[in-house]
Short mmCIF file of C-alpha atoms in Angstrom, two decimals:
data_model
loop_
_atom_site.label_atom_id
_atom_site.label_comp_id
_atom_site.label_asym_id
_atom_site.label_seq_id
_atom_site.Cartn_x
_atom_site.Cartn_y
_atom_site.Cartn_z
CA MET L 1 87.61 -97.42 -26.68
CA GLU L 2 88.44 -97.50 -30.03
CA GLU L 3 91.41 -100.06 -29.19
CA ALA L 4 88.72 -102.41 -27.27
CA GLU L 5 86.25 -102.10 -30.20
CA LYS L 6 89.17 -103.60 -32.74
CA ILE L 7 89.28 -106.62 -30.44
CA ASP L 8 87.16 -109.87 -31.44
CA ARG L 9 85.37 -110.84 -28.16
CA ASP L 10 84.79 -114.08 -29.34
CA GLU L 11 88.37 -115.04 -29.60
CA TYR L 12 90.25 -112.83 -27.37
CA PHE L 13 89.72 -111.31 -23.73
CA VAL L 14 89.48 -107.44 -23.90
CA THR L 15 91.58 -106.86 -20.91
CA ALA L 16 92.01 -103.78 -18.19
CA MET L 17 95.68 -103.56 -16.75
CA VAL L 18 95.95 -101.62 -13.35
CA ALA L 19 99.43 -100.81 -11.74
CA PRO L 20 101.03 -100.21 -9.30
CA GLY L 21 98.46 -101.80 -6.99
CA ILE L 22 97.34 -100.70 -3.55
CA PHE L 23 100.16 -102.11 -1.55
CA GLU L 24 102.74 -100.43 -4.32
CA GLN L 25 100.87 -96.98 -4.06
CA CYS L 26 101.45 -96.78 -0.36
CA HIS L 27 105.18 -97.66 -0.47
CA TYR L 28 105.78 -95.44 -3.54
CA LEU L 29 104.04 -92.34 -1.56
CA LEU L 30 105.65 -92.91 1.65
CA GLU L 31 109.11 -94.45 0.79
CA ILE L 32 108.88 -98.66 1.65
CA GLN L 33 110.69 -98.61 4.38
CA ASN L 34 108.85 -95.97 5.97
CA CYS L 35 105.72 -97.50 4.91
CA LEU L 36 106.58 -100.78 6.53
CA ILE L 37 107.13 -98.91 10.02
CA ASP L 38 104.02 -97.15 9.70
CA PHE L 39 101.73 -100.08 9.71
CA TYR L 40 103.34 -100.78 13.08
CA GLU L 41 103.46 -97.10 14.48
CA GLU L 42 100.68 -95.23 12.48
CA PRO L 43 97.92 -98.01 11.81
CA GLU L 44 94.96 -95.97 11.61
CA ALA L 45 97.06 -93.43 9.06
CA MET L 46 97.52 -96.38 6.86
CA HIS L 47 94.15 -97.61 7.16
CA GLU L 48 93.17 -93.99 5.80
CA LEU L 49 95.69 -94.05 3.18
CA VAL L 50 94.70 -97.89 1.95
CA ASP L 51 91.11 -96.61 1.71
CA TYR L 52 91.90 -93.40 0.01
CA ILE L 53 93.77 -95.58 -2.74
CA THR L 54 90.91 -98.02 -2.82
CA ASP L 55 88.18 -95.18 -3.48
CA TRP L 56 90.34 -94.11 -6.27
CA GLU L 57 90.70 -97.67 -7.69
CA LEU L 58 86.85 -98.15 -7.52
CA GLN L 59 86.62 -94.88 -9.21
CA TYR L 60 88.85 -95.67 -12.13
CA ALA L 61 87.45 -99.27 -12.32
CA GLU L 62 83.66 -97.56 -12.79
CA GLN L 63 84.98 -95.46 -15.79
CA MET L 64 87.08 -98.76 -17.25
CA CYS L 65 83.45 -100.76 -16.69
CA LYS L 66 81.66 -97.98 -18.31
CA TYR L 67 83.70 -97.13 -21.37
CA ILE L 68 85.94 -100.24 -21.97
CA LYS L 69 83.57 -103.07 -20.44
CA PRO L 70 86.45 -105.44 -20.01
CA ASP L 71 86.14 -109.05 -20.00
CA ALA L 72 89.33 -109.67 -17.69
CA LEU L 73 91.68 -107.49 -15.48
CA PHE L 74 95.20 -107.72 -15.16
CA HIS L 75 96.33 -106.17 -11.46
CA HIS L 76 99.77 -105.56 -10.46
CA ASP L 77 101.04 -105.36 -6.80
CA ASP L 78 103.99 -107.20 -5.55
CA TRP L 79 103.54 -108.40 -2.22
CA GLY L 80 106.68 -110.06 -1.07
CA SER L 81 110.49 -110.61 -1.82
CA GLN L 82 111.53 -113.50 -3.46
CA ILE L 83 111.66 -115.20 0.18
CA SER L 84 108.89 -113.58 2.05
CA THR L 85 106.16 -111.54 2.25
CA PHE L 86 106.56 -107.68 3.07
CA LEU L 87 103.79 -108.22 5.72
CA SER L 88 102.74 -111.03 7.92
CA PRO L 89 99.68 -112.71 6.71
CA GLU L 90 97.70 -111.30 9.84
CA MET L 91 98.59 -107.79 8.93
CA PHE L 92 98.00 -108.45 5.12
CA GLU L 93 94.48 -109.61 6.26
CA GLU L 94 93.78 -106.29 8.42
CA PHE L 95 95.20 -104.22 5.74
CA TYR L 96 94.60 -105.13 2.34
CA VAL L 97 91.95 -108.03 2.31
CA PRO L 98 89.08 -106.15 2.43
CA ALA L 99 90.21 -103.49 0.15
CA TYR L 100 90.92 -105.88 -2.98
CA LYS L 101 87.59 -107.45 -2.01
CA LYS L 102 85.94 -104.22 -2.60
CA VAL L 103 87.83 -103.74 -6.01
CA TYR L 104 87.55 -107.07 -7.36
CA SER L 105 84.16 -107.65 -6.48
CA TYR L 106 83.37 -104.43 -8.19
CA TYR L 107 85.31 -105.58 -11.56
CA LYS L 108 83.35 -109.23 -11.22
CA GLU L 109 79.93 -107.53 -10.81
CA HIS L 110 80.66 -105.19 -13.85
CA GLY L 111 81.01 -108.17 -16.24
CA VAL L 112 84.98 -108.93 -15.78
CA GLN L 113 84.92 -112.92 -15.89
CA VAL L 114 88.79 -113.16 -15.16
CA ILE L 115 91.08 -111.27 -12.56
CA VAL L 116 94.43 -112.00 -12.73
CA HIS L 117 97.01 -110.65 -10.25
CA HIS L 118 100.81 -110.17 -10.64
CA SER L 119 102.78 -110.52 -7.80
CA ASP L 120 106.38 -112.04 -8.82
CA SER L 121 107.26 -112.68 -5.54
CA TYR L 122 107.23 -115.04 -2.38
CA ALA L 123 103.50 -115.16 -1.38
CA ALA L 124 102.33 -118.91 -0.77
CA THR L 125 100.99 -117.80 2.82
CA LEU L 126 98.55 -115.41 1.10
CA VAL L 127 96.67 -117.54 -1.66
CA PRO L 128 93.82 -118.25 0.94
CA PHE L 129 93.14 -114.26 0.78
CA MET L 130 94.01 -114.23 -2.79
CA ILE L 131 91.16 -116.71 -3.32
CA ASP L 132 88.61 -114.78 -0.80
CA MET L 133 89.22 -111.48 -2.54
CA GLY L 134 88.41 -113.34 -5.94
CA ILE L 135 91.64 -113.61 -7.55
CA ASP L 136 91.19 -116.54 -10.41
CA ILE L 137 94.81 -116.37 -11.61
CA TRP L 138 97.93 -115.66 -9.52
CA GLN L 139 100.33 -114.64 -12.35
CA GLY L 140 104.40 -114.42 -11.82
CA VAL L 141 104.29 -116.99 -9.21
CA MET L 142 108.27 -117.64 -8.51
CA ASN L 143 109.37 -121.13 -7.53
CA SER L 144 110.39 -120.13 -4.29
CA ASN L 145 106.45 -120.58 -3.43
CA ASN L 146 106.90 -124.59 -4.04
CA ILE L 147 103.98 -124.18 -7.02
CA PRO L 148 103.56 -127.90 -7.35
CA GLU L 149 102.13 -128.01 -3.59
CA LEU L 150 100.37 -124.95 -4.06
CA ILE L 151 98.35 -126.62 -7.15
CA ARG L 152 97.90 -129.68 -5.09
CA LYS L 153 96.30 -127.89 -2.24
CA TYR L 154 94.34 -125.11 -3.82
CA GLY L 155 94.03 -126.21 -7.40
CA GLY L 156 90.22 -125.71 -8.60
CA GLN L 157 89.90 -122.67 -6.69
CA ILE L 158 92.83 -120.34 -7.95
CA SER L 159 95.37 -121.30 -10.82
CA PHE L 160 99.12 -120.32 -10.90
CA MET L 161 100.83 -118.81 -13.71
CA GLY L 162 104.54 -118.73 -13.74
CA GLY L 163 107.14 -121.32 -12.83
CA ILE L 164 109.74 -120.03 -14.80
CA ASP L 165 111.60 -117.41 -13.07
CA SER L 166 112.80 -114.57 -14.87
CA ALA L 167 116.06 -114.53 -13.30
CA SER L 168 116.73 -118.12 -14.65
CA VAL L 169 116.15 -117.12 -18.08
CA ASP L 170 116.48 -113.36 -18.66
CA PHE L 171 120.05 -112.66 -18.18
CA GLU L 172 122.90 -111.61 -20.27
CA GLY L 173 124.44 -114.58 -22.15
CA TRP L 174 121.32 -116.81 -22.26
CA THR L 175 121.25 -119.58 -24.49
CA PRO L 176 118.21 -121.25 -26.05
CA GLU L 177 119.19 -124.31 -24.32
CA THR L 178 119.00 -122.68 -20.89
CA VAL L 179 115.54 -121.69 -21.64
CA ALA L 180 114.55 -124.94 -23.13
CA ARG L 181 115.57 -126.47 -19.81
CA GLU L 182 113.63 -124.22 -17.41
CA VAL L 183 110.40 -124.29 -19.56
CA ARG L 184 110.66 -128.18 -19.72
CA LYS L 185 111.41 -128.45 -15.67
CA ALA L 186 108.36 -125.73 -14.92
CA CYS L 187 106.05 -127.76 -17.12
CA GLU L 188 106.76 -131.33 -15.99
CA SER L 189 106.80 -130.16 -12.25
CA CYS L 190 103.82 -128.33 -12.24
CA GLY L 191 101.59 -130.55 -14.86
CA THR L 192 98.69 -129.28 -17.17
CA LYS L 193 96.00 -128.63 -14.34
CA TYR L 194 95.57 -125.08 -12.96
CA PHE L 195 98.95 -124.21 -14.25
CA ILE L 196 100.04 -121.53 -16.99
CA PRO L 197 103.78 -121.87 -17.74
CA CYS L 198 105.18 -118.21 -17.79
CA THR L 199 107.98 -116.10 -16.88
CA SER L 200 107.56 -114.33 -13.39
CA MET L 201 107.81 -110.76 -15.26
CA GLY L 202 104.51 -109.09 -15.18
CA GLY L 203 103.97 -108.47 -19.04
CA PRO L 204 105.17 -109.67 -22.62
CA MET L 205 108.55 -108.71 -22.45
CA SER L 206 111.87 -109.46 -21.38
CA THR L 207 114.99 -107.48 -20.24
CA PHE L 208 117.24 -109.18 -23.02
CA ASP L 209 116.15 -109.36 -26.66
CA GLY L 210 114.49 -112.76 -27.76
CA VAL L 211 113.87 -114.33 -24.19
CA TYR L 212 110.25 -113.62 -24.12
CA GLU L 213 110.03 -115.26 -27.42
CA LYS L 214 112.19 -118.29 -27.09
CA CYS L 215 109.85 -118.75 -23.78
CA GLY L 216 106.76 -118.79 -25.79
CA GLU L 217 108.24 -121.01 -28.46
CA GLU L 218 109.34 -123.51 -25.69
CA ILE L 219 105.91 -123.47 -24.00
CA ASP L 220 104.29 -124.06 -27.11
CA LYS L 221 106.66 -127.30 -27.61
CA MET L 222 105.80 -128.38 -24.27
CA SER L 223 101.89 -127.77 -24.77
CA GLY L 224 102.22 -130.23 -27.97
CA GLU L 225 104.11 -132.80 -26.09
CA MET L 226 101.95 -132.79 -22.83
CA PHE L 227 98.88 -132.55 -24.67
CA ARG L 228 99.05 -134.86 -27.48
#
């Protein structure tokens, strides 16, 4: 509460962060291989587990909204690998869409203006569900999702934050030239509408020192170039 009170809400959003998400909590508790098998072999038990975690998140949301009164929510839950979702869209819709609709609608009904969901994975087939859940910004979106196509199809309903795969810039031996090239490629291919350039990592950090800061510098340069 003390930290939130220090923030000028006219200039910044007070943002709550939730991690891990509902799917991640399931596979943290079960181990991911067992978790994915149980969607097929123990669907009733999985529904019970998802409901239990959802109830916990709603209790947490109640406390956050009562005491912190966040303007935005940054919620983590990785839903796939680089090339595929962990669950089929049909199974994802059955198990997780109702849960997230409850959580995100609660935040929206209690003063949160922007829902940012982090999933640094392939999840293009889940975007319609993200919109239905109430997600405003998908953060961490990787290039395997064909971001320009998603912007053309869904821009105005949801925005995409990413386009700079961390693996392409955040590695031992990285160079400023590599970062500048990848940032430019992301900005020029995705444009200035419904897109926020960002690395795919889910936080203001990088594995190797200096990468995050250099990405910020290059994004600022591209913003100045593309909006002048």
